């Protein structure tokens, strides 16, 4: 084996990002690394490239143990990385980018002509015949990506990590990249391919490894596994039986409840195809689908974070304006986004300040919430949601992931919304807090609030949802209720490349 | 044609058109006398603007240069007055001081991860204050060596004077061009301007590069201070107030992207000359207030900022089109 990783572990405060993961890579193979967000893919890669230091475990390259401490050290060892965002300089020429740091010199000056000749020569191996004197930024992302690969291979030359290299490319460009990758594989490089496009994984890779919640779930030959098995590995379903029972005993039959909101024909080109959705009082609707399927985009349209090009929302009183978040909030909507750290909490503000933030914003600056009222709200939610903090004045950034998520939840609950969207509410938080968040969701709905939950974890969706909408390829393809809400059916709908749309929502 | 050369071409075109317009009105503008004076009068500005170009290319800014020029003049004048030293060793001492001063600012910017704006703002007050500490008066420089330099010029055909300090500016620009465009250090400067994180990933020693960038700017400011003291024949702590802003304006009018990463040192020379041209025109006209210089410079700056924004859009759209074409 070219690269062998054994029992690799890495923890961050509040989470165990990698838990005894094994991984190996042969020379001349393309090995896919798969998993939903937060599964541990990027942590694994960062341990390999020296961006993170591992807590435990061993990495062997060519049989020698290695401890890369920085990207450049990893490069010298032979491990090169190409990211989704091209990590080259768009303001320098292609030739400068390719030869950066080892430009041909004469009399202390760089030799432009020799540099360009060298760059042309290098790119010839990649079937690229372009004017290397032009700025890198003037070329398409695919060309930039190939230049980045060429540079990484030149500098390292044993292991090439491709981290979502195709995420912003069209089909033709993807083929260009794939040809390059195959040629490199045939030259004997070991290539780790990270992607959430399953088609590409099946087309390009020899083996695949699935991570979930920081653990390795499976390593298989790509040819020996089918789409459904793969998705099952990625989304998991072990907990299902236990939690489903808990949920089914919850009161009320969904279809009997009064209708609260109706979204009709909501859509936006390139994001989600128009969809209809009816929300009933006190209902939990789960949105299932893979990363990039259009589930987050659906939520953003419903909340007005992105303006819908078609369709709109209505309730019993008529039309509801959801063209921007401000109007949506005024209409009693709430949205806790996926990326808690950058879009959810304000890390430097205290728990109290974070909780009253949205409420204060909706009142306007002219009517400040009295401090006593703020304290009352903060204390109430800390008690009610069981937020573990020494006191209400502690900075939110110092809390664990689960408690941060509860603060975000508290902020929206303080607004007393009727319709709340939670995007990946349990991402990156530990198992105990996980169950608590799910319990909270059920409590809230018991009071009549309706919730849309987006999650990569099927068991979680199955546990809390009254209805599950399956999103695939930017379309709402199925609506499952009652006993249909089980992982096998959901996986079938997520996987089915050309299933009949009989039950399409 | 690379879109990034457009601002440079625009700068050159504007300069040529403006010169042609001036010539049409005052044919005497196209004489070696005017050209010689243009070089001499703007020598100190041009030299410090070369340093500023490198700083701005790296995505930084250096607000201290105006004060450093004034400090230099005062330092030279006071040391020459109070000691019997020859100006040449004094120049050497001064250049060491200003270079070290720049390097220290660069070190702070990198070490404390502080915005260059703040650090060099502090440097601006420090250098100005240091000048006041030496003297609060204008100190004349009376040294035979200065008279020697004043007389060192080449009488061009048409009786224009190509002075030593004018020539020094042209040499500075040439040196700046080589450093920025033909050395690894220059490539690192552009890399920093393109994105510090990426630059580091590509192997740029960011700390060393940052220190060198501001040291270079300090050196050029010191050199500019020497030239200014020769030009005025005195040292005065209140001199060259706001010169840092004029230098920044010259760099931007010269087609360098204010956010860094793209530009040409040669453009800065054209930018300086354009500003000098406006001033000369006002002198020729005789009836215009000198404030018109500022107004025209303001308008030009605005034009270049808009132009660069437009080019940025254009290159993004161009990239997308190239992508679609494949």
Coordinates of N, CA and C in Angstrom, one line a residue, chain A residues 71 87-89 91-92 97 100-103 105 108-110 134-135 140 143 151 172-173, chain B residues 2 4 178 181-184 187-188 190-191 194-195 198 201-202 204 261 319 322-323 326:
Chain A
X71 N 1.2 22.2 5.4 CA 0.9 21.8 4.0 C 2.2 21.6 3.2
X87 N -6.7 26.9 -5.3 CA -5.8 27.5 -4.4 C -4.6 28.0 -5.1
X88 N -4.8 28.7 -6.2 CA -3.7 29.4 -7.0 C -4.0 30.8 -7.0
X89 N -3.1 31.6 -7.6 CA -3.3 33.0 -7.6 C -3.8 33.5 -9.0
X91 N -4.3 36.3 -10.1 CA -3.7 37.5 -10.7 C -2.3 37.3 -11.2
X92 N -1.8 36.1 -11.1 CA -0.5 35.8 -11.8 C -0.8 35.0 -13.0
X97 N 2.2 30.7 -11.9 CA 1.5 29.8 -11.0 C 2.2 28.5 -11.0
X100 N 5.9 28.8 -9.6 CA 6.1 29.7 -8.4 C 7.0 29.0 -7.4
X101 N 8.0 29.8 -7.0 CA 9.0 29.3 -6.0 C 10.2 28.6 -6.6
X102 N 10.1 28.2 -7.9 CA 11.3 27.6 -8.5 C 11.4 28.1 -9.9
X103 N 11.2 29.4 -10.1 CA 11.3 30.0 -11.4 C 12.7 29.8 -11.9
X105 N 16.1 31.1 -13.2 CA 16.6 32.5 -12.9 C 17.9 32.7 -13.8
X108 N 19.9 36.8 -11.1 CA 19.0 37.2 -10.1 C 17.6 37.6 -10.6
X109 N 17.4 37.5 -11.9 CA 16.1 37.8 -12.5 C 15.5 36.6 -13.0
X110 N 14.1 36.6 -13.0 CA 13.4 35.4 -13.5 C 13.4 35.5 -15.0
X134 N -0.9 34.3 -20.0 CA -2.1 35.1 -19.6 C -2.4 34.8 -18.1
X135 N -3.1 35.7 -17.5 CA -3.5 35.5 -16.1 C -4.3 34.2 -15.9
X140 N -11.2 29.3 -17.5 CA -12.3 28.7 -16.8 C -11.8 28.0 -15.6
X143 N -9.9 24.7 -16.3 CA -8.5 24.9 -16.7 C -7.7 25.2 -15.4
X151 N 0.3 21.5 -10.8 CA 1.3 22.0 -9.8 C 1.4 21.1 -8.6
X172 N -19.1 18.7 -19.3 CA -17.9 18.7 -20.2 C -16.6 18.9 -19.5
X173 N -16.6 19.8 -18.6 CA -15.4 20.2 -17.8 C -15.1 19.0 -16.9
Chain B
X2 N -4.3 40.9 -22.5 CA -4.7 40.6 -21.1 C -5.4 41.8 -20.6
X4 N -5.7 42.9 -17.8 CA -5.1 43.6 -16.7 C -4.2 44.7 -17.2
X178 N 12.1 46.2 -12.3 CA 12.8 44.9 -12.3 C 12.4 44.1 -11.0
X181 N 8.6 43.0 -11.3 CA 8.2 42.1 -12.4 C 9.2 41.0 -12.7
X182 N 10.4 41.1 -12.2 CA 11.4 40.2 -12.7 C 12.1 39.4 -11.6
X183 N 11.7 39.5 -10.3 CA 12.3 38.8 -9.3 C 11.3 37.9 -8.5
X184 N 11.9 37.0 -7.7 CA 11.0 36.1 -6.9 C 10.3 36.9 -5.8
X187 N 7.4 38.4 -7.4 CA 6.3 37.5 -7.5 C 5.6 37.3 -6.2
X188 N 6.4 37.2 -5.1 CA 5.8 37.1 -3.8 C 4.9 38.3 -3.4
X190 N 3.2 40.2 -5.6 CA 1.9 40.0 -6.3 C 1.1 38.9 -5.6
X191 N 1.8 37.8 -5.2 CA 1.1 36.7 -4.5 C 0.4 37.2 -3.3
X194 N -2.6 39.0 -4.1 CA -3.7 38.1 -4.7 C -4.4 37.4 -3.6
X195 N -3.8 37.2 -2.4 CA -4.5 36.5 -1.3 C -3.4 35.9 -0.4
X198 N -3.6 32.0 0.2 CA -3.2 31.2 -0.9 C -1.7 31.4 -1.1
X201 N 0.0 29.1 1.1 CA -0.1 27.7 0.6 C 0.9 27.5 -0.5
X202 N 1.2 28.5 -1.3 CA 2.1 28.3 -2.5 C 3.5 28.5 -2.1
X204 N 5.0 31.1 -0.2 CA 5.5 32.4 0.0 C 5.9 32.6 1.5
X261 N -2.3 43.2 -6.0 CA -2.3 42.1 -6.9 C -2.2 42.3 -8.4
X319 N -14.0 35.0 -17.8 CA -13.7 33.7 -17.3 C -14.9 32.8 -17.5
X322 N -15.2 31.8 -21.1 CA -14.2 30.8 -21.5 C -14.7 29.4 -21.0
X323 N -15.3 29.5 -19.8 CA -15.8 28.2 -19.2 C -16.9 27.6 -20.0
X326 N -15.9 25.8 -23.4 CA -15.2 24.5 -23.4 C -16.2 23.3 -23.3

